[in-house]
């Protein structure tokens, strides 16, 4: 799938390693199908440019690490994580792998109070924002594919200063973004960590053929039973969502079969409903003046307190605090 959503600034970021080596970017841009550097490009065009630059400078990380990420490293990273069993195991394995490759930045995973946090550290001064953004792209793009679903982020911090006139950094991650922080880190609900790896070795070749273009899109499971259920729920208000047995009957499946097939896709009906509600709640808190009570009612909660507890459990912060962070990051 091709989407024209990569900002021109992100293209210029990628060309930085060519400028430092006095390599003319013109032929690489043409080969990637990019003819107007002032316009957004598609994920496919940017993916082609990424591969061309990696070949030209011998580094899949745009020469942003302490050591080069030699071409072929991403493929080895995928092979090292596809049999990890769970998201947590895959994350920890990937962080160790990238630490050996890059030396700096180095990532670590911690879990506390229902939140999983990945923190990046550098031995020297903080790197530019593009380095951390690329690290998150590589890591999260692979992790989301492995579990077959998107991982909604709660917060993204950069240890460096904000790039000038680059609002795309604030919009790209779909979560509050903060610069000039003590460390570069991102957080998400720890409930995602036990999710099983649903991909197998035979599916990896297809994924690699589409990389890195496919990791530039925030991953959503767009095939299988999960997609059908998600589409059905998104088309109706939460008050009209069917109970599990009713859903199974509508899909002409027994409850046991539906439960088994969802487990095979790394999903559960309750988790799907919670994910849709959380995404809707974040959008309403961020983009509308509706009160917390009005949002709770719209999302089908009987009491604002029930919405408050559910949001706090999933997002790790209260609804009001999320709204305040989203507004301040703008």
Short mmCIF file of the C-alpha atoms (twelve columns), coordinates in Angstrom:
data_MODEL
# 
_entry.id   MODEL 
# 
loop_
_atom_site.group_PDB 
_atom_site.id 
_atom_site.type_symbol 
_atom_site.label_atom_id 
_atom_site.label_alt_id 
_atom_site.label_comp_id 
_atom_site.label_asym_id 
_atom_site.label_seq_id 
_atom_site.Cartn_x 
_atom_site.Cartn_y 
_atom_site.Cartn_z 
_atom_site.pdbx_PDB_model_num 
ATOM 1   C CA . UNK A 1   0.000   0.000   0.000  1 
ATOM 2   C CA . UNK A 2   1.398   3.402   -0.985 1 
ATOM 3   C CA . UNK A 3   0.576   6.519   0.997  1 
ATOM 4   C CA . UNK A 4   1.892   9.986   0.259  1 
ATOM 5   C CA . UNK A 5   2.541   11.066  3.814  1 
ATOM 6   C CA . UNK A 6   6.293   11.563  4.359  1 
ATOM 7   C CA . UNK A 7   7.150   15.243  4.848  1 
ATOM 8   C CA . UNK A 8   9.823   16.982  2.735  1 
ATOM 9   C CA . UNK A 9   11.765  17.666  5.924  1 
ATOM 10  C CA . UNK A 10  12.101  13.937  6.568  1 
ATOM 11  C CA . UNK A 11  13.575  13.559  3.077  1 
ATOM 12  C CA . UNK A 12  16.112  16.298  3.812  1 
ATOM 13  C CA . UNK A 13  16.971  14.598  7.095  1 
ATOM 14  C CA . UNK A 14  17.817  11.415  5.214  1 
ATOM 15  C CA . UNK A 15  20.023  13.265  2.724  1 
ATOM 16  C CA . UNK A 16  22.201  14.664  5.497  1 
ATOM 17  C CA . UNK A 17  24.623  11.732  5.422  1 
ATOM 18  C CA . UNK A 18  25.117  12.260  1.675  1 
ATOM 19  C CA . UNK A 19  25.891  15.945  2.136  1 
ATOM 20  C CA . UNK A 20  28.469  15.122  4.812  1 
ATOM 21  C CA . UNK A 21  30.208  12.802  2.342  1 
ATOM 22  C CA . UNK A 22  29.812  15.188  -0.595 1 
ATOM 23  C CA . UNK A 23  27.699  12.676  -2.496 1 
ATOM 24  C CA . UNK A 24  25.304  14.157  -5.050 1 
ATOM 25  C CA . UNK A 25  21.776  13.128  -3.951 1 
ATOM 26  C CA . UNK A 26  20.285  13.842  -7.382 1 
ATOM 27  C CA . UNK A 27  20.653  10.361  -8.935 1 
ATOM 28  C CA . UNK A 28  19.364  8.672   -5.772 1 
ATOM 29  C CA . UNK A 29  16.311  10.916  -5.642 1 
ATOM 30  C CA . UNK A 30  15.530  10.218  -9.285 1 
ATOM 31  C CA . UNK A 31  15.937  6.477   -8.755 1 
ATOM 32  C CA . UNK A 32  13.474  6.711   -5.857 1 
ATOM 33  C CA . UNK A 33  10.956  8.570   -8.030 1 
ATOM 34  C CA . UNK A 34  11.297  11.822  -6.057 1 
ATOM 35  C CA . UNK A 35  11.327  14.782  -8.423 1 
ATOM 36  C CA . UNK A 36  10.010  17.587  -6.218 1 
ATOM 37  C CA . UNK A 37  11.723  17.787  -2.836 1 
ATOM 38  C CA . UNK A 38  9.242   20.413  -1.691 1 
ATOM 39  C CA . UNK A 39  6.287   18.016  -1.723 1 
ATOM 40  C CA . UNK A 40  5.391   15.055  0.523  1 
ATOM 41  C CA . UNK A 41  6.492   11.682  -0.788 1 
ATOM 42  C CA . UNK A 42  4.982   8.236   -0.408 1 
ATOM 43  C CA . UNK A 43  6.259   5.564   1.919  1 
ATOM 44  C CA . UNK A 44  7.298   3.561   -1.150 1 
ATOM 45  C CA . UNK A 45  9.361   6.455   -2.545 1 
ATOM 46  C CA . UNK A 46  10.990  7.071   0.813  1 
ATOM 47  C CA . UNK A 47  11.677  3.360   1.205  1 
ATOM 48  C CA . UNK A 48  13.490  3.308   -2.141 1 
ATOM 49  C CA . UNK A 49  15.512  6.350   -1.104 1 
ATOM 50  C CA . UNK A 50  16.388  4.701   2.218  1 
ATOM 51  C CA . UNK A 51  17.716  1.609   0.429  1 
ATOM 52  C CA . UNK A 52  19.662  3.709   -2.092 1 
ATOM 53  C CA . UNK A 53  21.293  5.749   0.665  1 
ATOM 54  C CA . UNK A 54  22.113  2.616   2.669  1 
ATOM 55  C CA . UNK A 55  23.862  1.200   -0.380 1 
ATOM 56  C CA . UNK A 56  25.710  4.450   -1.085 1 
ATOM 57  C CA . UNK A 57  27.069  4.984   2.445  1 
ATOM 58  C CA . UNK A 58  27.062  1.376   3.697  1 
ATOM 59  C CA . UNK A 59  24.692  2.143   6.564  1 
ATOM 60  C CA . UNK A 60  20.982  1.342   7.036  1 
ATOM 61  C CA . UNK A 61  20.867  3.883   9.887  1 
ATOM 62  C CA . UNK A 62  21.833  6.914   7.750  1 
ATOM 63  C CA . UNK A 63  25.214  7.154   9.548  1 
ATOM 64  C CA . UNK A 64  23.388  8.357   12.679 1 
ATOM 65  C CA . UNK A 65  24.834  5.776   15.085 1 
ATOM 66  C CA . UNK A 66  28.244  5.461   16.673 1 
ATOM 67  C CA . UNK A 67  28.912  2.593   14.263 1 
ATOM 68  C CA . UNK A 68  27.340  1.826   10.886 1 
ATOM 69  C CA . UNK A 69  24.367  -0.506  10.579 1 
ATOM 70  C CA . UNK A 70  25.701  -2.432  7.618  1 
ATOM 71  C CA . UNK A 71  23.299  -3.366  4.783  1 
ATOM 72  C CA . UNK A 72  21.639  -6.651  5.658  1 
ATOM 73  C CA . UNK A 73  21.485  -5.844  9.386  1 
ATOM 74  C CA . UNK A 74  17.732  -5.233  9.373  1 
ATOM 75  C CA . UNK A 75  17.165  -8.648  7.807  1 
ATOM 76  C CA . UNK A 76  19.257  -10.260 10.563 1 
ATOM 77  C CA . UNK A 77  17.308  -8.294  13.175 1 
ATOM 78  C CA . UNK A 78  14.065  -9.716  11.796 1 
ATOM 79  C CA . UNK A 79  15.446  -13.244 11.796 1 
ATOM 80  C CA . UNK A 80  16.635  -12.802 15.380 1 
ATOM 81  C CA . UNK A 81  13.199  -11.789 16.663 1 
ATOM 82  C CA . UNK A 82  10.650  -13.730 14.629 1 
ATOM 83  C CA . UNK A 83  10.884  -16.761 16.957 1 
ATOM 84  C CA . UNK A 84  10.974  -14.763 20.205 1 
ATOM 85  C CA . UNK A 85  7.535   -15.973 21.338 1 
ATOM 86  C CA . UNK A 86  6.164   -12.744 22.824 1 
ATOM 87  C CA . UNK A 87  6.463   -9.030  22.143 1 
ATOM 88  C CA . UNK A 88  8.483   -8.512  25.331 1 
ATOM 89  C CA . UNK A 89  11.020  -11.155 24.373 1 
ATOM 90  C CA . UNK A 90  11.248  -9.749  20.849 1 
ATOM 91  C CA . UNK A 91  11.751  -6.203  22.145 1 
ATOM 92  C CA . UNK A 92  14.500  -7.172  24.544 1 
ATOM 93  C CA . UNK A 93  16.221  -9.237  21.859 1 
ATOM 94  C CA . UNK A 94  15.947  -6.388  19.333 1 
ATOM 95  C CA . UNK A 95  17.336  -3.832  21.784 1 
ATOM 96  C CA . UNK A 96  20.359  -6.034  22.492 1 
ATOM 97  C CA . UNK A 97  20.868  -6.633  18.782 1 
ATOM 98  C CA . UNK A 98  20.750  -2.906  17.944 1 
ATOM 99  C CA . UNK A 99  23.093  -2.086  20.836 1 
ATOM 100 C CA . UNK A 100 25.692  -4.465  19.410 1 
ATOM 101 C CA . UNK A 101 25.247  -3.029  15.917 1 
ATOM 102 C CA . UNK A 102 25.165  0.686   16.678 1 
ATOM 103 C CA . UNK A 103 27.016  0.878   19.997 1 
ATOM 104 C CA . UNK A 104 25.151  4.186   20.497 1 
ATOM 105 C CA . UNK A 105 22.294  4.943   20.948 1 
ATOM 106 C CA . UNK A 106 21.558  2.047   23.290 1 
ATOM 107 C CA . UNK A 107 17.993  1.091   24.207 1 
ATOM 108 C CA . UNK A 108 16.570  -0.497  27.348 1 
ATOM 109 C CA . UNK A 109 13.063  -1.659  28.301 1 
ATOM 110 C CA . UNK A 110 11.504  -1.093  31.718 1 
ATOM 111 C CA . UNK A 111 8.001   -1.814  33.028 1 
ATOM 112 C CA . UNK A 112 6.329   0.078   35.855 1 
ATOM 113 C CA . UNK A 113 2.776   1.042   36.874 1 
ATOM 114 C CA . UNK A 114 1.220   -0.517  33.782 1 
ATOM 115 C CA . UNK A 115 3.522   1.284   31.340 1 
ATOM 116 C CA . UNK A 116 6.326   -0.107  29.200 1 
ATOM 117 C CA . UNK A 117 9.091   2.402   28.523 1 
ATOM 118 C CA . UNK A 118 11.937  2.172   26.020 1 
ATOM 119 C CA . UNK A 119 14.736  4.574   26.891 1 
ATOM 120 C CA . UNK A 120 17.649  5.477   24.625 1 
ATOM 121 C CA . UNK A 121 20.973  6.609   26.049 1 
ATOM 122 C CA . UNK A 122 24.131  8.015   24.471 1 
ATOM 123 C CA . UNK A 123 27.627  8.124   25.896 1 
ATOM 124 C CA . UNK A 124 28.214  11.530  24.318 1 
ATOM 125 C CA . UNK A 125 25.914  14.465  23.583 1 
ATOM 126 C CA . UNK A 126 22.356  13.802  22.378 1 
ATOM 127 C CA . UNK A 127 22.001  13.065  18.679 1 
ATOM 128 C CA . UNK A 128 19.714  14.937  16.343 1 
ATOM 129 C CA . UNK A 129 16.021  14.108  16.399 1 
ATOM 130 C CA . UNK A 130 16.242  12.247  13.091 1 
ATOM 131 C CA . UNK A 131 18.478  9.586   14.670 1 
ATOM 132 C CA . UNK A 132 15.955  8.802   17.393 1 
ATOM 133 C CA . UNK A 133 13.028  8.972   14.989 1 
ATOM 134 C CA . UNK A 134 14.752  6.444   12.707 1 
ATOM 135 C CA . UNK A 135 15.482  4.160   15.662 1 
ATOM 136 C CA . UNK A 136 11.804  4.179   16.669 1 
ATOM 137 C CA . UNK A 137 10.772  3.488   13.076 1 
ATOM 138 C CA . UNK A 138 12.994  0.432   12.788 1 
ATOM 139 C CA . UNK A 139 12.108  -0.958  16.192 1 
ATOM 140 C CA . UNK A 140 8.363   -0.302  16.264 1 
ATOM 141 C CA . UNK A 141 7.815   -1.096  12.596 1 
ATOM 142 C CA . UNK A 142 9.177   -4.582  13.145 1 
ATOM 143 C CA . UNK A 143 7.491   -5.137  16.519 1 
ATOM 144 C CA . UNK A 144 4.036   -4.151  15.233 1 
ATOM 145 C CA . UNK A 145 4.420   -6.511  12.290 1 
ATOM 146 C CA . UNK A 146 5.502   -9.367  14.545 1 
ATOM 147 C CA . UNK A 147 2.352   -9.162  16.698 1 
ATOM 148 C CA . UNK A 148 0.076   -8.229  13.792 1 
ATOM 149 C CA . UNK A 149 -1.263  -5.024  15.317 1 
ATOM 150 C CA . UNK A 150 -0.441  -1.413  15.915 1 
ATOM 151 C CA . UNK A 151 1.019   -0.402  19.292 1 
ATOM 152 C CA . UNK A 152 -0.542  2.926   20.350 1 
ATOM 153 C CA . UNK A 153 2.057   5.152   21.996 1 
ATOM 154 C CA . UNK A 154 1.383   7.134   25.153 1 
ATOM 155 C CA . UNK A 155 4.263   9.624   24.992 1 
ATOM 156 C CA . UNK A 156 7.459   10.262  23.016 1 
ATOM 157 C CA . UNK A 157 10.409  12.250  24.419 1 
ATOM 158 C CA . UNK A 158 13.503  13.511  22.613 1 
ATOM 159 C CA . UNK A 159 16.689  14.373  24.501 1 
ATOM 160 C CA . UNK A 160 17.619  16.881  21.792 1 
ATOM 161 C CA . UNK A 161 16.189  20.233  20.792 1 
ATOM 162 C CA . UNK A 162 13.166  20.401  18.501 1 
ATOM 163 C CA . UNK A 163 13.995  20.753  14.791 1 
ATOM 164 C CA . UNK A 164 12.964  24.172  13.495 1 
ATOM 165 C CA . UNK A 165 9.669   24.424  11.600 1 
ATOM 166 C CA . UNK A 166 9.083   20.663  11.802 1 
ATOM 167 C CA . UNK A 167 5.552   20.110  12.990 1 
ATOM 168 C CA . UNK A 168 5.681   16.633  11.445 1 
ATOM 169 C CA . UNK A 169 7.581   15.434  14.517 1 
ATOM 170 C CA . UNK A 170 4.622   16.394  16.692 1 
ATOM 171 C CA . UNK A 171 2.130   14.614  14.426 1 
ATOM 172 C CA . UNK A 172 4.029   11.537  13.296 1 
ATOM 173 C CA . UNK A 173 3.736   9.355   16.391 1 
ATOM 174 C CA . UNK A 174 0.091   9.989   17.263 1 
ATOM 175 C CA . UNK A 175 1.043   10.781  20.877 1 
ATOM 176 C CA . UNK A 176 2.269   13.808  22.856 1 
ATOM 177 C CA . UNK A 177 5.847   14.639  21.833 1 
ATOM 178 C CA . UNK A 178 8.320   16.570  24.024 1 
ATOM 179 C CA . UNK A 179 11.819  17.864  23.239 1 
ATOM 180 C CA . UNK A 180 14.779  18.856  25.446 1 
ATOM 181 C CA . UNK A 181 13.985  16.012  27.831 1 
ATOM 182 C CA . UNK A 182 16.445  14.190  30.135 1 
ATOM 183 C CA . UNK A 183 16.341  11.135  27.856 1 
ATOM 184 C CA . UNK A 184 14.890  9.975   24.563 1 
ATOM 185 C CA . UNK A 185 12.121  7.528   25.349 1 
ATOM 186 C CA . UNK A 186 8.676   6.334   24.409 1 
ATOM 187 C CA . UNK A 187 5.992   4.588   26.412 1 
ATOM 188 C CA . UNK A 188 2.998   2.374   25.719 1 
ATOM 189 C CA . UNK A 189 0.645   0.161   27.710 1 
ATOM 190 C CA . UNK A 190 2.498   -2.770  29.262 1 
ATOM 191 C CA . UNK A 191 -0.489  -4.986  28.449 1 
ATOM 192 C CA . UNK A 192 0.955   -5.326  24.933 1 
ATOM 193 C CA . UNK A 193 4.142   -7.031  26.133 1 
ATOM 194 C CA . UNK A 194 2.672   -10.557 26.627 1 
ATOM 195 C CA . UNK A 195 1.103   -10.588 23.138 1 
ATOM 196 C CA . UNK A 196 2.313   -13.539 21.073 1 
ATOM 197 C CA . UNK A 197 4.421   -13.312 17.942 1 
ATOM 198 C CA . UNK A 198 2.015   -14.419 15.219 1 
ATOM 199 C CA . UNK A 199 4.419   -14.291 12.267 1 
ATOM 200 C CA . UNK A 200 6.345   -17.273 10.988 1 
ATOM 201 C CA . UNK A 201 9.547   -17.620 9.028  1 
ATOM 202 C CA . UNK A 202 7.735   -18.079 5.730  1 
ATOM 203 C CA . UNK A 203 5.965   -14.716 6.128  1 
ATOM 204 C CA . UNK A 204 9.247   -12.932 6.777  1 
ATOM 205 C CA . UNK A 205 10.369  -12.966 3.162  1 
ATOM 206 C CA . UNK A 206 7.279   -11.056 2.073  1 
ATOM 207 C CA . UNK A 207 7.780   -8.542  4.866  1 
ATOM 208 C CA . UNK A 208 11.407  -7.988  3.894  1 
ATOM 209 C CA . UNK A 209 10.466  -7.486  0.247  1 
ATOM 210 C CA . UNK A 210 8.258   -4.585  1.314  1 
ATOM 211 C CA . UNK A 211 10.762  -3.090  3.770  1 
ATOM 212 C CA . UNK A 212 11.551  -0.398  4.655  1 
ATOM 213 C CA . UNK A 213 8.489   1.157   2.976  1 
ATOM 214 C CA . UNK A 214 6.133   -0.948  5.085  1 
ATOM 215 C CA . UNK A 215 7.609   0.171   8.418  1 
ATOM 216 C CA . UNK A 216 6.976   3.839   7.571  1 
ATOM 217 C CA . UNK A 217 3.223   3.381   8.032  1 
ATOM 218 C CA . UNK A 218 1.994   2.983   11.566 1 
ATOM 219 C CA . UNK A 219 1.026   -0.648  11.337 1 
ATOM 220 C CA . UNK A 220 -2.561  -1.790  11.457 1 
ATOM 221 C CA . UNK A 221 -3.720  -5.372  11.118 1 
ATOM 222 C CA . UNK A 222 -5.647  -5.099  7.859  1 
ATOM 223 C CA . UNK A 223 -6.347  -8.725  7.099  1 
ATOM 224 C CA . UNK A 224 -8.158  -11.607 8.718  1 
ATOM 225 C CA . UNK A 225 -10.894 -11.883 11.278 1 
ATOM 226 C CA . UNK A 226 -9.592  -9.055  13.470 1 
ATOM 227 C CA . UNK A 227 -9.986  -6.542  10.650 1 
ATOM 228 C CA . UNK A 228 -13.620 -7.615  10.083 1 
ATOM 229 C CA . UNK A 229 -14.452 -7.216  13.759 1 
ATOM 230 C CA . UNK A 230 -12.647 -3.898  14.053 1 
ATOM 231 C CA . UNK A 231 -14.447 -2.516  10.989 1 
ATOM 232 C CA . UNK A 232 -17.805 -3.593  12.385 1 
ATOM 233 C CA . UNK A 233 -17.198 -1.951  15.756 1 
ATOM 234 C CA . UNK A 234 -15.899 1.259   14.222 1 
ATOM 235 C CA . UNK A 235 -19.070 1.547   12.149 1 
ATOM 236 C CA . UNK A 236 -21.342 1.598   15.218 1 
ATOM 237 C CA . UNK A 237 -21.491 3.526   18.496 1 
ATOM 238 C CA . UNK A 238 -20.133 1.562   21.478 1 
ATOM 239 C CA . UNK A 239 -23.622 1.236   22.946 1 
ATOM 240 C CA . UNK A 240 -24.554 -0.928  19.935 1 
ATOM 241 C CA . UNK A 241 -21.554 -3.236  20.044 1 
ATOM 242 C CA . UNK A 242 -22.608 -6.914  20.271 1 
ATOM 243 C CA . UNK A 243 -21.713 -9.194  23.145 1 
ATOM 244 C CA . UNK A 244 -19.239 -11.939 22.282 1 
ATOM 245 C CA . UNK A 245 -21.772 -14.732 21.678 1 
ATOM 246 C CA . UNK A 246 -23.878 -12.455 19.480 1 
ATOM 247 C CA . UNK A 247 -20.800 -11.499 17.479 1 
ATOM 248 C CA . UNK A 248 -19.890 -15.168 17.003 1 
ATOM 249 C CA . UNK A 249 -23.412 -15.929 15.768 1 
ATOM 250 C CA . UNK A 250 -23.280 -12.992 13.328 1 
ATOM 251 C CA . UNK A 251 -19.980 -14.305 11.968 1 
ATOM 252 C CA . UNK A 252 -21.467 -17.827 11.719 1 
ATOM 253 C CA . UNK A 253 -18.887 -19.207 14.120 1 
ATOM 254 C CA . UNK A 254 -19.167 -20.928 17.456 1 
ATOM 255 C CA . UNK A 255 -17.896 -18.874 20.410 1 
ATOM 256 C CA . UNK A 256 -15.082 -21.407 20.913 1 
ATOM 257 C CA . UNK A 257 -13.998 -21.156 17.269 1 
ATOM 258 C CA . UNK A 258 -14.106 -17.357 17.315 1 
ATOM 259 C CA . UNK A 259 -12.060 -17.270 20.504 1 
ATOM 260 C CA . UNK A 260 -9.501  -19.695 19.059 1 
ATOM 261 C CA . UNK A 261 -9.144  -17.772 15.786 1 
ATOM 262 C CA . UNK A 262 -8.706  -14.470 17.591 1 
ATOM 263 C CA . UNK A 263 -6.014  -15.998 19.781 1 
ATOM 264 C CA . UNK A 264 -4.227  -17.180 16.632 1 
ATOM 265 C CA . UNK A 265 -4.116  -13.551 15.475 1 
ATOM 266 C CA . UNK A 266 -2.819  -12.397 18.844 1 
ATOM 267 C CA . UNK A 267 -6.128  -10.729 19.714 1 
ATOM 268 C CA . UNK A 268 -9.067  -10.865 22.091 1 
ATOM 269 C CA . UNK A 269 -12.522 -9.315  21.741 1 
ATOM 270 C CA . UNK A 270 -12.121 -7.262  24.890 1 
ATOM 271 C CA . UNK A 271 -8.727  -5.985  23.756 1 
ATOM 272 C CA . UNK A 272 -10.097 -4.968  20.357 1 
ATOM 273 C CA . UNK A 273 -12.933 -3.016  21.978 1 
ATOM 274 C CA . UNK A 274 -10.545 -1.392  24.453 1 
ATOM 275 C CA . UNK A 275 -8.136  -0.386  21.682 1 
ATOM 276 C CA . UNK A 276 -10.885 1.249   19.613 1 
ATOM 277 C CA . UNK A 277 -12.266 3.071   22.636 1 
ATOM 278 C CA . UNK A 278 -8.815  4.269   23.665 1 
ATOM 279 C CA . UNK A 279 -8.020  5.578   20.198 1 
ATOM 280 C CA . UNK A 280 -11.368 7.369   20.039 1 
ATOM 281 C CA . UNK A 281 -10.890 8.782   23.541 1 
ATOM 282 C CA . UNK A 282 -7.456  10.147  22.698 1 
ATOM 283 C CA . UNK A 283 -8.775  11.772  19.534 1 
ATOM 284 C CA . UNK A 284 -11.700 13.371  21.366 1 
ATOM 285 C CA . UNK A 285 -9.509  14.597  24.214 1 
ATOM 286 C CA . UNK A 286 -6.931  15.981  21.814 1 
ATOM 287 C CA . UNK A 287 -9.116  17.506  19.097 1 
ATOM 288 C CA . UNK A 288 -12.451 18.490  20.664 1 
ATOM 289 C CA . UNK A 289 -13.605 20.730  23.531 1 
ATOM 290 C CA . UNK A 290 -15.914 18.005  24.885 1 
ATOM 291 C CA . UNK A 291 -15.748 17.482  28.639 1 
ATOM 292 C CA . UNK A 292 -14.544 14.206  30.106 1 
ATOM 293 C CA . UNK A 293 -18.130 13.391  31.099 1 
ATOM 294 C CA . UNK A 294 -19.368 14.011  27.541 1 
ATOM 295 C CA . UNK A 295 -16.616 11.841  26.096 1 
ATOM 296 C CA . UNK A 296 -17.418 9.076   28.579 1 
ATOM 297 C CA . UNK A 297 -21.064 9.135   27.493 1 
ATOM 298 C CA . UNK A 298 -20.158 9.119   23.800 1 
ATOM 299 C CA . UNK A 299 -17.924 6.091   24.289 1 
ATOM 300 C CA . UNK A 300 -20.623 4.139   26.079 1 
ATOM 301 C CA . UNK A 301 -19.431 4.351   29.678 1 
ATOM 302 C CA . UNK A 302 -22.183 4.467   32.266 1 
ATOM 303 C CA . UNK A 303 -20.274 6.852   34.524 1 
ATOM 304 C CA . UNK A 304 -17.382 9.291   33.948 1 
ATOM 305 C CA . UNK A 305 -15.541 7.509   36.756 1 
ATOM 306 C CA . UNK A 306 -15.622 4.245   34.779 1 
ATOM 307 C CA . UNK A 307 -14.118 6.017   31.763 1 
ATOM 308 C CA . UNK A 308 -11.497 7.637   33.996 1 
ATOM 309 C CA . UNK A 309 -10.439 4.262   35.430 1 
ATOM 310 C CA . UNK A 310 -10.360 2.558   32.025 1 
ATOM 311 C CA . UNK A 311 -8.325  5.347   30.422 1 
ATOM 312 C CA . UNK A 312 -5.876  5.446   33.330 1 
ATOM 313 C CA . UNK A 313 -5.397  1.682   33.161 1 
ATOM 314 C CA . UNK A 314 -4.717  1.677   29.422 1 
ATOM 315 C CA . UNK A 315 -2.929  4.978   28.912 1 
ATOM 316 C CA . UNK A 316 -1.116  5.177   32.229 1 
ATOM 317 C CA . UNK A 317 -2.308  8.755   32.897 1 
ATOM 318 C CA . UNK A 318 -5.753  10.284  33.634 1 
ATOM 319 C CA . UNK A 319 -7.793  11.742  30.744 1 
ATOM 320 C CA . UNK A 320 -7.270  15.304  31.957 1 
ATOM 321 C CA . UNK A 321 -3.504  14.879  32.127 1 
ATOM 322 C CA . UNK A 322 -3.450  13.414  28.619 1 
ATOM 323 C CA . UNK A 323 -5.402  16.415  27.308 1 
ATOM 324 C CA . UNK A 324 -3.033  18.839  29.024 1 
ATOM 325 C CA . UNK A 325 0.052   17.089  27.578 1 
ATOM 326 C CA . UNK A 326 -1.463  16.983  24.093 1 
ATOM 327 C CA . UNK A 327 -2.244  20.699  24.190 1 
ATOM 328 C CA . UNK A 328 1.172   21.629  25.576 1 
ATOM 329 C CA . UNK A 329 2.984   19.582  22.924 1 
ATOM 330 C CA . UNK A 330 1.219   21.587  20.244 1 
# 
